[in-house]
Amino acid sequence: MVFAHGTGLLCMLALAFITREPVPSHAALLWGVAAGLTGGFGLVSLYRALAIGQMGINAPVAAVITGALPVVFGIWKQGFPAPIQIAGFFIALIAIWLIALPNGELGRPRGLGLAVCAGIGFGFYLICSNQAAAEAVYWPLVSSRAASIVEMLLVVTIVGKPWKPSSSLLPYMLIAGSLDSGGNALFMYAVRHGRLDVATVLSSLYPASTVLLARIVLKERISRWQMAGIVAALIAVPLIASR
């Protein structure tokens, strides 16, 4: 987390200077800080959930909760979307639920509580990012990443366990930090030009690709229900994206 978000901080700082984005108000930067703190909490919870449990279960569960909070907030702030988009929302929720079905595992999957915490943290992260995006994109992400790095360093200090990863993991951390920050920047652009609930539900469909990658890379089995969920996600995307 520290190394990945440090990479993201440098990427966003560079983009802020390259694009010559004006420094926004203190309120926007503080929304960025709030996003960083809640997002950092969510990401640590998700990483731990993925480490101790099954990626194909915990990642989708986190995504379901991540999507719920911003959708409610978006409808409250912007009103209901078009009927065809609402239909896409329902199909998307069904898709995420199907993808999240346990894969033949008895009892409660390990790490499920952490996945719920991750979803709550990510949900508030998206809401705070939406508030900050009204003025800027890159500078709020700079304050967000700075806050999350400080948060992670405090966690490292409190836990008191060895935290420096091996050098062989450095490329993965750099890639993760760059992709994570790039995705966050694209989300903020999306909410600047569209609705929060639409951008949230579309971004919450990422478990489809996560499950497929878990199958290819980690050799996790995909059930028929999960495959049906992936197909439903492909149907929901054009409906949600329509106007």
mmCIF file of C-alpha atoms in Angstrom:
data_model
loop_
_atom_site.group_PDB
_atom_site.id
_atom_site.type_symbol
_atom_site.label_atom_id
_atom_site.label_comp_id
_atom_site.label_asym_id
_atom_site.label_seq_id
_atom_site.Cartn_x
_atom_site.Cartn_y
_atom_site.Cartn_z
ATOM 1 C CA MET A 1 0.000 0.000 0.000
ATOM 2 C CA VAL A 2 2.718 2.506 0.967
ATOM 3 C CA PHE A 3 4.775 1.846 -2.152
ATOM 4 C CA ALA A 4 1.757 1.570 -4.480
ATOM 5 C CA HIS A 5 0.177 4.800 -3.244
ATOM 6 C CA GLY A 6 3.548 6.499 -3.285
ATOM 7 C CA THR A 7 3.747 5.633 -6.979
ATOM 8 C CA GLY A 8 0.227 6.960 -7.473
ATOM 9 C CA LEU A 9 1.119 10.186 -5.669
ATOM 10 C CA LEU A 10 4.059 10.807 -8.007
ATOM 11 C CA CYS A 11 1.933 9.994 -11.082
ATOM 12 C CA MET A 12 -0.874 12.379 -10.077
ATOM 13 C CA LEU A 13 1.582 15.120 -9.095
ATOM 14 C CA ALA A 14 3.274 14.835 -12.486
ATOM 15 C CA LEU A 15 -0.074 14.958 -14.324
ATOM 16 C CA ALA A 16 -1.177 17.985 -12.300
ATOM 17 C CA PHE A 17 1.900 19.901 -13.446
ATOM 18 C CA ILE A 18 1.839 18.579 -17.022
ATOM 19 C CA THR A 19 -1.830 19.540 -17.523
ATOM 20 C CA ARG A 20 -1.314 22.793 -15.592
ATOM 21 C CA GLU A 21 -4.446 22.130 -13.590
ATOM 22 C CA PRO A 22 -5.212 25.052 -11.242
ATOM 23 C CA VAL A 23 -4.945 24.290 -7.533
ATOM 24 C CA PRO A 24 -8.533 23.992 -6.258
ATOM 25 C CA SER A 25 -10.039 25.333 -3.048
ATOM 26 C CA HIS A 26 -9.203 24.002 0.386
ATOM 27 C CA ALA A 27 -12.609 22.307 0.474
ATOM 28 C CA ALA A 28 -11.809 20.235 -2.632
ATOM 29 C CA LEU A 29 -8.411 19.264 -1.215
ATOM 30 C CA LEU A 30 -10.026 18.263 2.086
ATOM 31 C CA TRP A 31 -12.555 16.109 0.218
ATOM 32 C CA GLY A 32 -9.498 14.508 -1.381
ATOM 33 C CA VAL A 33 -7.992 13.866 2.048
ATOM 34 C CA ALA A 34 -11.254 12.297 3.226
ATOM 35 C CA ALA A 35 -11.293 10.139 0.104
ATOM 36 C CA GLY A 36 -7.719 9.031 0.760
ATOM 37 C CA LEU A 37 -8.421 8.036 4.361
ATOM 38 C CA THR A 38 -11.587 6.075 3.586
ATOM 39 C CA GLY A 39 -10.117 4.580 0.428
ATOM 40 C CA GLY A 40 -6.964 3.554 2.252
ATOM 41 C CA PHE A 41 -9.053 1.789 4.884
ATOM 42 C CA GLY A 42 -11.007 0.035 2.142
ATOM 43 C CA LEU A 43 -7.928 -1.012 0.193
ATOM 44 C CA VAL A 44 -6.137 -2.449 3.227
ATOM 45 C CA SER A 45 -9.297 -4.408 4.080
ATOM 46 C CA LEU A 46 -9.576 -5.671 0.501
ATOM 47 C CA TYR A 47 -5.909 -6.677 0.256
ATOM 48 C CA ARG A 48 -6.213 -8.608 3.511
ATOM 49 C CA ALA A 49 -9.472 -10.217 2.391
ATOM 50 C CA LEU A 50 -7.845 -11.328 -0.861
ATOM 51 C CA ALA A 51 -4.817 -12.639 1.039
ATOM 52 C CA ILE A 52 -6.752 -14.882 3.434
ATOM 53 C CA GLY A 53 -9.809 -15.731 1.335
ATOM 54 C CA GLN A 54 -10.858 -16.489 -2.223
ATOM 55 C CA MET A 55 -10.459 -13.621 -4.670
ATOM 56 C CA GLY A 56 -13.460 -14.717 -6.727
ATOM 57 C CA ILE A 57 -15.751 -14.244 -3.689
ATOM 58 C CA ASN A 58 -14.355 -11.391 -1.634
ATOM 59 C CA ALA A 59 -13.698 -8.978 -4.511
ATOM 60 C CA PRO A 60 -17.308 -9.129 -5.824
ATOM 61 C CA VAL A 61 -18.783 -8.787 -2.319
ATOM 62 C CA ALA A 62 -16.744 -5.630 -1.797
ATOM 63 C CA ALA A 63 -17.956 -4.366 -5.172
ATOM 64 C CA VAL A 64 -21.637 -4.860 -4.293
ATOM 65 C CA ILE A 65 -21.326 -2.701 -1.177
ATOM 66 C CA THR A 66 -19.077 -0.218 -2.967
ATOM 67 C CA GLY A 67 -21.796 0.409 -5.531
ATOM 68 C CA ALA A 68 -24.710 0.677 -3.119
ATOM 69 C CA LEU A 69 -23.670 3.733 -1.079
ATOM 70 C CA PRO A 70 -22.784 6.077 -3.986
ATOM 71 C CA VAL A 71 -25.911 5.040 -5.929
ATOM 72 C CA VAL A 72 -28.151 6.055 -3.035
ATOM 73 C CA PHE A 73 -26.187 9.289 -2.612
ATOM 74 C CA GLY A 74 -26.285 9.993 -6.359
ATOM 75 C CA ILE A 75 -30.044 9.494 -6.606
ATOM 76 C CA TRP A 76 -30.521 11.743 -3.581
ATOM 77 C CA LYS A 77 -28.376 14.504 -5.112
ATOM 78 C CA GLN A 78 -29.275 14.166 -8.814
ATOM 79 C CA GLY A 79 -32.653 12.432 -8.906
ATOM 80 C CA PHE A 80 -33.509 9.181 -10.632
ATOM 81 C CA PRO A 81 -31.767 8.279 -13.913
ATOM 82 C CA ALA A 82 -33.524 7.243 -17.138
ATOM 83 C CA PRO A 83 -35.707 4.088 -17.018
ATOM 84 C CA ILE A 84 -33.348 2.150 -19.294
ATOM 85 C CA GLN A 85 -30.448 2.978 -16.968
ATOM 86 C CA ILE A 86 -32.470 1.812 -13.950
ATOM 87 C CA ALA A 87 -33.045 -1.482 -15.776
ATOM 88 C CA GLY A 88 -29.287 -1.684 -16.312
ATOM 89 C CA PHE A 89 -28.734 -1.054 -12.588
ATOM 90 C CA PHE A 90 -30.929 -4.021 -11.655
ATOM 91 C CA ILE A 91 -29.205 -6.295 -14.169
ATOM 92 C CA ALA A 92 -25.821 -5.119 -12.888
ATOM 93 C CA LEU A 93 -26.764 -5.861 -9.277
ATOM 94 C CA ILE A 94 -27.908 -9.333 -10.314
ATOM 95 C CA ALA A 95 -24.640 -9.759 -12.204
ATOM 96 C CA ILE A 96 -22.510 -8.768 -9.225
ATOM 97 C CA TRP A 97 -24.579 -11.012 -6.921
ATOM 98 C CA LEU A 98 -24.150 -14.001 -9.251
ATOM 99 C CA ILE A 99 -20.426 -13.396 -9.553
ATOM 100 C CA ALA A 100 -20.226 -13.198 -5.746
ATOM 101 C CA LEU A 101 -21.844 -16.610 -5.193
ATOM 102 C CA PRO A 102 -19.563 -18.978 -3.254
ATOM 103 C CA ASN A 103 -17.836 -21.500 -5.476
ATOM 104 C CA GLY A 104 -18.859 -24.677 -3.694
ATOM 105 C CA GLU A 105 -17.380 -23.531 -0.378
ATOM 106 C CA LEU A 106 -19.196 -24.569 2.814
ATOM 107 C CA GLY A 107 -19.871 -22.053 5.552
ATOM 108 C CA ARG A 108 -18.936 -18.400 5.490
ATOM 109 C CA PRO A 109 -15.940 -17.738 3.241
ATOM 110 C CA ARG A 110 -12.820 -16.485 4.975
ATOM 111 C CA GLY A 111 -12.272 -12.742 4.834
ATOM 112 C CA LEU A 112 -15.919 -11.918 4.138
ATOM 113 C CA GLY A 113 -16.107 -9.373 6.992
ATOM 114 C CA LEU A 114 -13.023 -7.632 5.644
ATOM 115 C CA ALA A 115 -14.632 -7.552 2.193
ATOM 116 C CA VAL A 116 -17.664 -5.791 3.705
ATOM 117 C CA CYS A 117 -15.369 -3.238 5.373
ATOM 118 C CA ALA A 118 -13.612 -2.739 2.044
ATOM 119 C CA GLY A 119 -16.918 -2.045 0.322
ATOM 120 C CA ILE A 120 -17.898 0.561 2.924
ATOM 121 C CA GLY A 121 -14.513 2.277 2.657
ATOM 122 C CA PHE A 122 -14.620 2.316 -1.144
ATOM 123 C CA GLY A 123 -18.207 3.564 -1.158
ATOM 124 C CA PHE A 124 -17.315 6.610 0.917
ATOM 125 C CA TYR A 125 -14.170 7.059 -1.168
ATOM 126 C CA LEU A 126 -16.271 7.411 -4.322
ATOM 127 C CA ILE A 127 -18.668 9.833 -2.645
ATOM 128 C CA CYS A 128 -15.815 12.026 -1.389
ATOM 129 C CA SER A 129 -14.108 11.854 -4.793
ATOM 130 C CA ASN A 130 -17.315 12.999 -6.439
ATOM 131 C CA GLN A 131 -17.413 16.041 -4.171
ATOM 132 C CA ALA A 132 -13.781 16.889 -4.919
ATOM 133 C CA ALA A 133 -14.175 16.354 -8.675
ATOM 134 C CA ALA A 134 -16.479 19.368 -8.934
ATOM 135 C CA GLU A 135 -13.363 21.583 -8.980
ATOM 136 C CA ALA A 136 -10.432 19.461 -10.141
ATOM 137 C CA VAL A 137 -9.142 15.946 -10.795
ATOM 138 C CA TYR A 138 -5.411 15.599 -10.204
ATOM 139 C CA TRP A 139 -4.825 17.877 -7.208
ATOM 140 C CA PRO A 140 -7.548 16.201 -5.094
ATOM 141 C CA LEU A 141 -5.951 12.862 -6.001
ATOM 142 C CA VAL A 142 -2.585 14.249 -4.856
ATOM 143 C CA SER A 143 -4.056 15.146 -1.450
ATOM 144 C CA SER A 144 -5.875 11.799 -1.416
ATOM 145 C CA ARG A 145 -2.729 9.786 -1.988
ATOM 146 C CA ALA A 146 -0.736 11.861 0.506
ATOM 147 C CA ALA A 147 -3.373 11.219 3.184
ATOM 148 C CA SER A 148 -3.512 7.486 2.475
ATOM 149 C CA ILE A 149 0.296 7.196 2.662
ATOM 150 C CA VAL A 150 0.336 8.877 6.075
ATOM 151 C CA GLU A 151 -2.491 6.597 7.168
ATOM 152 C CA MET A 152 -0.600 3.497 6.047
ATOM 153 C CA LEU A 153 2.618 4.597 7.751
ATOM 154 C CA LEU A 154 0.659 5.021 10.996
ATOM 155 C CA VAL A 155 -0.758 1.522 10.588
ATOM 156 C CA VAL A 156 2.721 0.144 9.984
ATOM 157 C CA THR A 157 4.007 1.894 13.118
ATOM 158 C CA ILE A 158 1.117 0.700 15.298
ATOM 159 C CA VAL A 159 1.225 -2.907 14.090
ATOM 160 C CA GLY A 160 4.989 -3.068 14.556
ATOM 161 C CA LYS A 161 5.526 -5.937 12.135
ATOM 162 C CA PRO A 162 8.052 -6.156 9.290
ATOM 163 C CA TRP A 163 6.587 -4.224 6.395
ATOM 164 C CA LYS A 164 9.283 -3.839 3.748
ATOM 165 C CA PRO A 165 8.473 -6.178 0.843
ATOM 166 C CA SER A 166 11.061 -8.030 -1.174
ATOM 167 C CA SER A 167 12.578 -6.293 -4.170
ATOM 168 C CA SER A 168 10.983 -8.892 -6.468
ATOM 169 C CA LEU A 169 7.564 -7.419 -5.652
ATOM 170 C CA LEU A 170 8.536 -3.856 -6.572
ATOM 171 C CA PRO A 171 7.375 -4.051 -10.235
ATOM 172 C CA TYR A 172 3.947 -5.310 -9.142
ATOM 173 C CA MET A 173 3.608 -2.504 -6.598
ATOM 174 C CA LEU A 174 4.552 0.107 -9.188
ATOM 175 C CA ILE A 175 2.061 -1.300 -11.703
ATOM 176 C CA ALA A 176 -0.672 -1.536 -9.055
ATOM 177 C CA GLY A 177 -0.116 2.052 -7.936
ATOM 178 C CA SER A 178 -0.141 3.404 -11.475
ATOM 179 C CA LEU A 179 -3.249 1.493 -12.553
ATOM 180 C CA ASP A 180 -5.093 2.305 -9.326
ATOM 181 C CA SER A 181 -4.439 6.030 -9.616
ATOM 182 C CA GLY A 182 -5.238 6.019 -13.324
ATOM 183 C CA GLY A 183 -8.552 4.332 -12.650
ATOM 184 C CA ASN A 184 -9.392 6.854 -9.943
ATOM 185 C CA ALA A 185 -8.606 9.749 -12.278
ATOM 186 C CA LEU A 186 -10.873 8.286 -14.962
ATOM 187 C CA PHE A 187 -13.659 7.874 -12.397
ATOM 188 C CA MET A 188 -13.364 11.530 -11.394
ATOM 189 C CA TYR A 189 -13.535 12.577 -15.038
ATOM 190 C CA ALA A 190 -16.634 10.384 -15.382
ATOM 191 C CA VAL A 191 -18.478 12.044 -12.493
ATOM 192 C CA ARG A 192 -17.464 15.503 -13.747
ATOM 193 C CA HIS A 193 -19.240 14.834 -17.036
ATOM 194 C CA GLY A 194 -21.999 12.448 -15.907
ATOM 195 C CA ARG A 195 -23.921 10.971 -13.009
ATOM 196 C CA LEU A 196 -22.339 9.535 -9.871
ATOM 197 C CA ASP A 197 -24.653 6.508 -9.768
ATOM 198 C CA VAL A 198 -23.955 5.601 -13.415
ATOM 199 C CA ALA A 199 -20.182 5.900 -13.023
ATOM 200 C CA THR A 200 -20.290 3.941 -9.761
ATOM 201 C CA VAL A 201 -22.315 1.000 -11.077
ATOM 202 C CA LEU A 202 -20.206 0.741 -14.227
ATOM 203 C CA SER A 203 -16.974 0.787 -12.228
ATOM 204 C CA SER A 204 -18.426 -1.736 -9.755
ATOM 205 C CA LEU A 205 -18.638 -4.315 -12.541
ATOM 206 C CA TYR A 206 -14.878 -4.829 -12.291
ATOM 207 C CA PRO A 207 -15.348 -8.194 -10.482
ATOM 208 C CA ALA A 208 -16.160 -9.748 -13.852
ATOM 209 C CA SER A 209 -12.603 -9.141 -15.013
ATOM 210 C CA THR A 210 -11.273 -9.998 -11.542
ATOM 211 C CA VAL A 211 -12.951 -13.411 -11.603
ATOM 212 C CA LEU A 212 -11.682 -14.103 -15.126
ATOM 213 C CA LEU A 213 -8.145 -13.123 -14.124
ATOM 214 C CA ALA A 214 -8.425 -15.285 -10.995
ATOM 215 C CA ARG A 215 -9.338 -18.188 -13.276
ATOM 216 C CA ILE A 216 -6.471 -17.556 -15.701
ATOM 217 C CA VAL A 217 -3.706 -16.582 -13.269
ATOM 218 C CA LEU A 218 -4.657 -18.308 -9.998
ATOM 219 C CA LYS A 219 -6.538 -21.246 -11.554
ATOM 220 C CA GLU A 220 -9.642 -20.580 -9.437
ATOM 221 C CA ARG A 221 -12.726 -22.378 -10.693
ATOM 222 C CA ILE A 222 -15.574 -20.331 -12.198
ATOM 223 C CA SER A 223 -19.028 -21.756 -11.528
ATOM 224 C CA ARG A 224 -21.900 -21.654 -14.007
ATOM 225 C CA TRP A 225 -23.609 -19.005 -11.886
ATOM 226 C CA GLN A 226 -20.528 -16.814 -11.934
ATOM 227 C CA MET A 227 -20.266 -17.173 -15.701
ATOM 228 C CA ALA A 228 -23.942 -16.186 -15.958
ATOM 229 C CA GLY A 229 -23.113 -13.135 -13.868
ATOM 230 C CA ILE A 230 -20.323 -12.164 -16.250
ATOM 231 C CA VAL A 231 -22.737 -12.414 -19.194
ATOM 232 C CA ALA A 232 -25.300 -10.316 -17.288
ATOM 233 C CA ALA A 233 -22.610 -7.702 -16.651
ATOM 234 C CA LEU A 234 -21.938 -7.482 -20.385
ATOM 235 C CA ILE A 235 -25.660 -6.891 -20.949
ATOM 236 C CA ALA A 236 -25.903 -4.255 -18.205
ATOM 237 C CA VAL A 237 -23.033 -2.067 -19.423
ATOM 238 C CA PRO A 238 -24.665 -0.692 -22.615
ATOM 239 C CA LEU A 239 -27.975 -0.163 -20.810
ATOM 240 C CA ILE A 240 -26.355 1.871 -18.033
ATOM 241 C CA ALA A 241 -24.207 3.814 -20.502
ATOM 242 C CA SER A 242 -27.194 4.780 -22.662
ATOM 243 C CA ARG A 243 -28.951 8.131 -22.371
#
